[in-house]
Short mmCIF file of C-alpha atoms in Angstrom, two decimals:
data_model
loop_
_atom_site.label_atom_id
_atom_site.label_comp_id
_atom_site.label_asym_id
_atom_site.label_seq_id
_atom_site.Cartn_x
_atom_site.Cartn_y
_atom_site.Cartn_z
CA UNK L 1 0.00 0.00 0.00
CA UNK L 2 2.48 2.60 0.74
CA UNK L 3 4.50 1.62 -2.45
CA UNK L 4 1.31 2.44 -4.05
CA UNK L 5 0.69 5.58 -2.38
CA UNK L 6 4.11 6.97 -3.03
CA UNK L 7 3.78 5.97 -6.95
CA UNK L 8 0.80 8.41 -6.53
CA UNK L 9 2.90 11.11 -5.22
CA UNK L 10 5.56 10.89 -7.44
CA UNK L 11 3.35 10.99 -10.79
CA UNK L 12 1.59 13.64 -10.06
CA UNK L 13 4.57 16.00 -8.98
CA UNK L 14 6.22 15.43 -12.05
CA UNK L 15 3.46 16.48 -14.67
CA UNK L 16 4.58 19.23 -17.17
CA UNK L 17 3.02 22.49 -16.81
CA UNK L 18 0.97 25.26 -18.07
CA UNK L 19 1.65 28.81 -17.53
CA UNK L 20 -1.68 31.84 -18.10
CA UNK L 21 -1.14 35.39 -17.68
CA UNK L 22 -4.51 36.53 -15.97
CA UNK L 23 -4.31 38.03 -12.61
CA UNK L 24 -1.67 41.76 -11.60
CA UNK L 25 -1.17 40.25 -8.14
CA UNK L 26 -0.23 36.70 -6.79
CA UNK L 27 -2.78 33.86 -7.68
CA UNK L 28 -3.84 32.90 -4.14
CA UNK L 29 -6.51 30.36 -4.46
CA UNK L 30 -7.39 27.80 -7.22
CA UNK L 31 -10.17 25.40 -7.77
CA UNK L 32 -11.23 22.82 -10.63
CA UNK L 33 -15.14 22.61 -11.63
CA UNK L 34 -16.16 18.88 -11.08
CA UNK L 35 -16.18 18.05 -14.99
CA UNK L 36 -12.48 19.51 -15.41
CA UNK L 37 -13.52 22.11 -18.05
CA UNK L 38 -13.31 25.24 -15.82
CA UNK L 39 -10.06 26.27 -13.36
CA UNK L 40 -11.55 29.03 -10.93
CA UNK L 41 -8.90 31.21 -9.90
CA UNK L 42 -8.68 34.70 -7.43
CA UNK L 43 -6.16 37.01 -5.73
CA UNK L 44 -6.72 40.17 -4.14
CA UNK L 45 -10.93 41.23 -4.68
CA UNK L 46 -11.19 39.27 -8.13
CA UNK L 47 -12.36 35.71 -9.19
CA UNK L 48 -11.70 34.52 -12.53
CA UNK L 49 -13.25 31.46 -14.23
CA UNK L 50 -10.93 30.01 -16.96
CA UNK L 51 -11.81 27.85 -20.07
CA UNK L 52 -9.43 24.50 -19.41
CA UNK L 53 -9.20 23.38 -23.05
CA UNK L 54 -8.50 26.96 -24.68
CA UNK L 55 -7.06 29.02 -21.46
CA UNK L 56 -9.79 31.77 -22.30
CA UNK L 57 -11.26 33.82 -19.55
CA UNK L 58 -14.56 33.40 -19.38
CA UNK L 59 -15.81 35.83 -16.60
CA UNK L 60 -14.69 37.76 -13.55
CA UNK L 61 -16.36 38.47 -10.32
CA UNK L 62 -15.48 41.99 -8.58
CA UNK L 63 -16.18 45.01 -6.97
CA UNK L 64 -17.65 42.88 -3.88
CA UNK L 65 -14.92 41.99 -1.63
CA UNK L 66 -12.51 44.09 -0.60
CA UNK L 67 -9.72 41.41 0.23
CA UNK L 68 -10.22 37.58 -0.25
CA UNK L 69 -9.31 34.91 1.89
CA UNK L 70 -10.37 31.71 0.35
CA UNK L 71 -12.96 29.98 -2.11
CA UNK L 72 -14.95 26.93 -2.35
CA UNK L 73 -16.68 24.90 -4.75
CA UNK L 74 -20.00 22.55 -4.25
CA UNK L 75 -19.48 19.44 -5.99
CA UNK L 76 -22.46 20.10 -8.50
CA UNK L 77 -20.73 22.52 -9.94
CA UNK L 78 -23.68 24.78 -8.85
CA UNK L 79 -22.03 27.50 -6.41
CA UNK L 80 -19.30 29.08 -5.14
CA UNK L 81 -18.43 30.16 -2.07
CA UNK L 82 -16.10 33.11 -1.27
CA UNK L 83 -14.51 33.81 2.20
CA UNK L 84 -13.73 37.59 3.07
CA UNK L 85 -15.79 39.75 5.63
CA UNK L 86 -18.56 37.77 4.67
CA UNK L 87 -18.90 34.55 3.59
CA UNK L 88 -20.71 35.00 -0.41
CA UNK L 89 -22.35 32.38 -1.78
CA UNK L 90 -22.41 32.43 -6.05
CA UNK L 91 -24.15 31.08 -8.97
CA UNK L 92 -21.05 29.79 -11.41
CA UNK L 93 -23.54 29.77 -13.85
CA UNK L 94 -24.84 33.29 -13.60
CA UNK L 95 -21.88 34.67 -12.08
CA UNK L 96 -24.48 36.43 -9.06
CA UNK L 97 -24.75 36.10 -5.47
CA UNK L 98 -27.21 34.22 -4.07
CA UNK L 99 -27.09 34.24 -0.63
CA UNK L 100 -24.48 35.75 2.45
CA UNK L 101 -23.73 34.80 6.15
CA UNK L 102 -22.84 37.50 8.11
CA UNK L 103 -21.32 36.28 11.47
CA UNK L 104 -19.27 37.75 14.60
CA UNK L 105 -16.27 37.74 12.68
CA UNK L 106 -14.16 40.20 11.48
CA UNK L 107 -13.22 37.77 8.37
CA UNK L 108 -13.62 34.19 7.05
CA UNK L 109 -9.36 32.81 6.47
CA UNK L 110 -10.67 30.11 4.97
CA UNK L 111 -13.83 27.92 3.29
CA UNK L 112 -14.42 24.34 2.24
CA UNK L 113 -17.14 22.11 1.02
CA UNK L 114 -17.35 18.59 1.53
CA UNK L 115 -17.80 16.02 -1.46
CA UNK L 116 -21.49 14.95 -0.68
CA UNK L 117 -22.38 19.06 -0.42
CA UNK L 118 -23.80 18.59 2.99
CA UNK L 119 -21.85 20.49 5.06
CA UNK L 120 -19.43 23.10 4.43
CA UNK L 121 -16.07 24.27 6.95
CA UNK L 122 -14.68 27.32 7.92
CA UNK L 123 -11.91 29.18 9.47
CA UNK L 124 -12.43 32.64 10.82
CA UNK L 125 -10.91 35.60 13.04
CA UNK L 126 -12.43 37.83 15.14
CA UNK L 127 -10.35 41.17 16.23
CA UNK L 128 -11.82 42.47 19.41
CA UNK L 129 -10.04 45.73 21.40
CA UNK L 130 -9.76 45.71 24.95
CA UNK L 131 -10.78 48.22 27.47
CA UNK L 132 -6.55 48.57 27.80
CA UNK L 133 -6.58 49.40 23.56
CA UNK L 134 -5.14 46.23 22.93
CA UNK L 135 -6.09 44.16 20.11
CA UNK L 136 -7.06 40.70 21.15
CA UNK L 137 -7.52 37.90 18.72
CA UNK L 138 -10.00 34.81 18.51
CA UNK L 139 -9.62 31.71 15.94
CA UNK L 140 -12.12 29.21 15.09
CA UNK L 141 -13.15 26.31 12.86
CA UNK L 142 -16.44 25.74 12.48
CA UNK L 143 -18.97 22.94 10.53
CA UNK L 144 -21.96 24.08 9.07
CA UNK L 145 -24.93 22.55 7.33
CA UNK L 146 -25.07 24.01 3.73
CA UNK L 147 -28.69 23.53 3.16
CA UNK L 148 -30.03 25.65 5.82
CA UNK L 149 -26.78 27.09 6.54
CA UNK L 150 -26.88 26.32 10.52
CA UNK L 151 -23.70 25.88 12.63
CA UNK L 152 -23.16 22.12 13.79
CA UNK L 153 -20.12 22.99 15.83
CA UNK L 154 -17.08 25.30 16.61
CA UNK L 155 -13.73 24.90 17.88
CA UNK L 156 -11.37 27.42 19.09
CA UNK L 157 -7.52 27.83 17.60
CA UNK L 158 -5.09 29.81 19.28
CA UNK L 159 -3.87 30.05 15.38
CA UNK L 160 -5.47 30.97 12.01
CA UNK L 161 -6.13 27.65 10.01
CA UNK L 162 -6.49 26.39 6.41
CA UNK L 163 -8.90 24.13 5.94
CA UNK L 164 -9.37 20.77 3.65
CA UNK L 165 -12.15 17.94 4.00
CA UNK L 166 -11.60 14.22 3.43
CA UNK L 167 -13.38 12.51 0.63
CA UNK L 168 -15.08 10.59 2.58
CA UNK L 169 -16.15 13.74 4.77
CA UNK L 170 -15.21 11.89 7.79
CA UNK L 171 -12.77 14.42 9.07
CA UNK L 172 -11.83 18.09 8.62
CA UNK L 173 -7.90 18.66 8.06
CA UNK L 174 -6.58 21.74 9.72
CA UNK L 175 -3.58 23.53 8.61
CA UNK L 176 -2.26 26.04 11.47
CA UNK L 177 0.51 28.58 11.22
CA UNK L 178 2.41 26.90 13.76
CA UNK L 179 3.32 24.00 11.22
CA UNK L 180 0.91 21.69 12.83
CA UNK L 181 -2.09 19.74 10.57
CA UNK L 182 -4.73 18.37 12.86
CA UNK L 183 -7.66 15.83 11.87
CA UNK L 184 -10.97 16.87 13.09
CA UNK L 185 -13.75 14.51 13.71
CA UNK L 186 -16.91 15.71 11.51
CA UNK L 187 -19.70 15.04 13.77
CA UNK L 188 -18.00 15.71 17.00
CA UNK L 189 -15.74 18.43 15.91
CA UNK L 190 -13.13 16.17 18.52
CA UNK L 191 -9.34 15.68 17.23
CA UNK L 192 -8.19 12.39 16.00
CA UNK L 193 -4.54 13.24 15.22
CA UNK L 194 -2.05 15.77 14.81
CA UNK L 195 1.37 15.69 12.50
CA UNK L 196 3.82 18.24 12.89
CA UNK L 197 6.72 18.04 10.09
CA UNK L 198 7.06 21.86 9.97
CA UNK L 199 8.00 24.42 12.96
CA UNK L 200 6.64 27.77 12.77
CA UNK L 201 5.17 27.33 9.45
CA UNK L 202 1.72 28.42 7.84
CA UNK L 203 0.24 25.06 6.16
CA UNK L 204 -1.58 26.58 3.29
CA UNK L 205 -3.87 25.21 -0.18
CA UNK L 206 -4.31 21.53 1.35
CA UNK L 207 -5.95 19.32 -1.07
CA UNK L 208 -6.46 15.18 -0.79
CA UNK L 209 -5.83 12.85 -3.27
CA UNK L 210 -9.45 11.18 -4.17
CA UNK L 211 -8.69 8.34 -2.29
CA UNK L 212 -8.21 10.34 0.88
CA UNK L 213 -4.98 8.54 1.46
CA UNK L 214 -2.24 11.93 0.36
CA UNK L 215 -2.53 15.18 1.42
CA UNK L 216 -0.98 17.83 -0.71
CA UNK L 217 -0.09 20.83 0.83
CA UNK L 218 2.41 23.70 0.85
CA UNK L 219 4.13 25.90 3.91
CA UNK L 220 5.19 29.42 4.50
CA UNK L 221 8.68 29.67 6.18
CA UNK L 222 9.64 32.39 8.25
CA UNK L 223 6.31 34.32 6.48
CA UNK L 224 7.48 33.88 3.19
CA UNK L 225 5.58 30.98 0.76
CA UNK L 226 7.51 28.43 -0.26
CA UNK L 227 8.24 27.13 -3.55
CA UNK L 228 7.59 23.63 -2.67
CA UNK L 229 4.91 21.05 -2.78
CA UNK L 230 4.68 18.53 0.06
CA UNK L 231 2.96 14.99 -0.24
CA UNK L 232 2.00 13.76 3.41
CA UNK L 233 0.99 9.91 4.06
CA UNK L 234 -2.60 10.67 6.07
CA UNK L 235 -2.46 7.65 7.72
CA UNK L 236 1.35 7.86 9.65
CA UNK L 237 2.55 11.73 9.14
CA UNK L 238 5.05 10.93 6.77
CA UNK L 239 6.78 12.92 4.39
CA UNK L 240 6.02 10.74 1.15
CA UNK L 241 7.46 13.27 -1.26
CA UNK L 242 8.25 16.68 -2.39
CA UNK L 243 8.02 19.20 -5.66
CA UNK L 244 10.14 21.95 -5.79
CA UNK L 245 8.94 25.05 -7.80
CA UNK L 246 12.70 26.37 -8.64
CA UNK L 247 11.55 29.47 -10.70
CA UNK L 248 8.44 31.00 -8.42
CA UNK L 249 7.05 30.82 -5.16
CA UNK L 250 3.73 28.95 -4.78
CA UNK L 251 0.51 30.45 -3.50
CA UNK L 252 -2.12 27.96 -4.37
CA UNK L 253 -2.92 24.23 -5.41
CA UNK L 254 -5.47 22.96 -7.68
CA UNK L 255 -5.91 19.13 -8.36
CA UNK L 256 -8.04 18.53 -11.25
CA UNK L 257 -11.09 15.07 -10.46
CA UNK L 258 -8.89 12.61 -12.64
CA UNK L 259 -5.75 13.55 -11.01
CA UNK L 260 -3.94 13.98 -14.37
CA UNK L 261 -3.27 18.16 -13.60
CA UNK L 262 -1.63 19.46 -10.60
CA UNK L 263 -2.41 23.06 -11.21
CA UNK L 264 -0.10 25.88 -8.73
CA UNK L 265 -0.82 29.52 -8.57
CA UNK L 266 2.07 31.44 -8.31
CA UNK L 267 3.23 35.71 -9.02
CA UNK L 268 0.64 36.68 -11.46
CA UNK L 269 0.46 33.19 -13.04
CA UNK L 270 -1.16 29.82 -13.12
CA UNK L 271 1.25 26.89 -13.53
#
């Protein structure tokens, strides 16, 4: 099995690349449509849908946001999900918004949907001042139900977090910028296990394999992204393997359904 696993790893590191011109700042988040046809990227206050086959844009979303943290796709294809000072909810058809949650939070770091579109995860941070004038700071993940778009449960971080969900929605994966990934049960919201293979690193763009067993992820030293690609065994913590992005730092990861496209988002390109 691991033999197997680190096969996986190693053939889809190695893929040849793409490169589009589309966005004046650092692509930060990427995301496949279910079919494969459409790469959703953003940076900044923009989102971008991109035709696959002929690397056309086909529409951008803007004016709304005035910073964006993260992005999310349901697996109909149907919506998408933007994380900023309020979590937006959009019809990829139509490009409009449908629908917005408006919590005690002064933004949403990060969102994710899980593969059966039931529930959907999020990170946020809430700035509150003191009576002293200092600036305290409170973390949380939380699960929500996407249909009626109630909270199941939250947990409090003393970090910010990126977020991924299993394929089998069993667990939420937690990326903290301490270095540390944690697995967190779905219907408790309890911790099964924690890996730490990074110190004092942000884990950032975590995607899983489609048979849950790899997560891909990358990690900002010293505050700086990195211009590698880590492959992590889900099962024991290990290190299976690693991609190194020589030329450009890497700000987001993209893996398309069939695997075969490992897309990165780096300065003011998609690779």
């Amino acid at each position: 099995m691991h033999e197997e696993t680190n096969m996986k790893a190693s053939t889809v590191s190695q893929r040849s690349a793409t490169i589009q011109i589309g966005h004046s700042h650092s692509v930060e988040f990427l995301k496949f449509t279910p079919n494969g046809k459409t790469l959703i990227s953003a940076c900044n206050s923009k989102i971008k849908f991109w035709d696959v086959e002929s690397k056309s844009l086909i529409r951008t979303i803007e004016g709304r946001f005035p910073w964006l943290f993260g992005i999310a796709l349901t697996p109909d294809g149907k919506t998408l999900i933007s994380a900023s000072e309020t979590l937006d909810f959009w019809d990829i058809k139509t490009g409009k918004l449908i629908a917005t949650i408006k919590e005690n939070f002064s933004h949403v770091q990060d969102v994710v949907v899980s593969q059966n579109g039931q529930l959907f995860g999020i990170a946020t941070h809430e700035e509150i001042k003191s009576n002293d004038e200092k600036m305290n700071f409170i973390q949380k993940v939380e699960l929500w139900n996407f249909e009626n778009k109630e909270k199941f449960w939250e947990v409090k971080s003393d970090f910010d977090a990126n977020l991924a969900f299993s394929p089998d929605g069993n667990f939420l994966s937690c990326g903290f910028d301490n270095g540390t990934i944690k697995f967190l049960d779905t219907k408790s919201g309890e911790e099964l296990r924690s890996y730490k293979n990074h110190n004092n690193s942000y884990i950032y763009c975590m995607n899983f394999t489609p048979d849950g067993k790899i997560l891909i992820y990358c990690a900002s030293i010293s505050g700086k992204r990195d211009k590698k690609i880590y492959f992590l065994n889900v099962k024991t913590g290990e290190l299976l393997n690693t991609f190194s992005n020589q030329d450009k730092r890497i700000f987001s990861l993209a893996l398309s359904p069939d695997e075969q496209i490992l897309a990165a988002g780096s300065e003011k390109e998609i690779v």
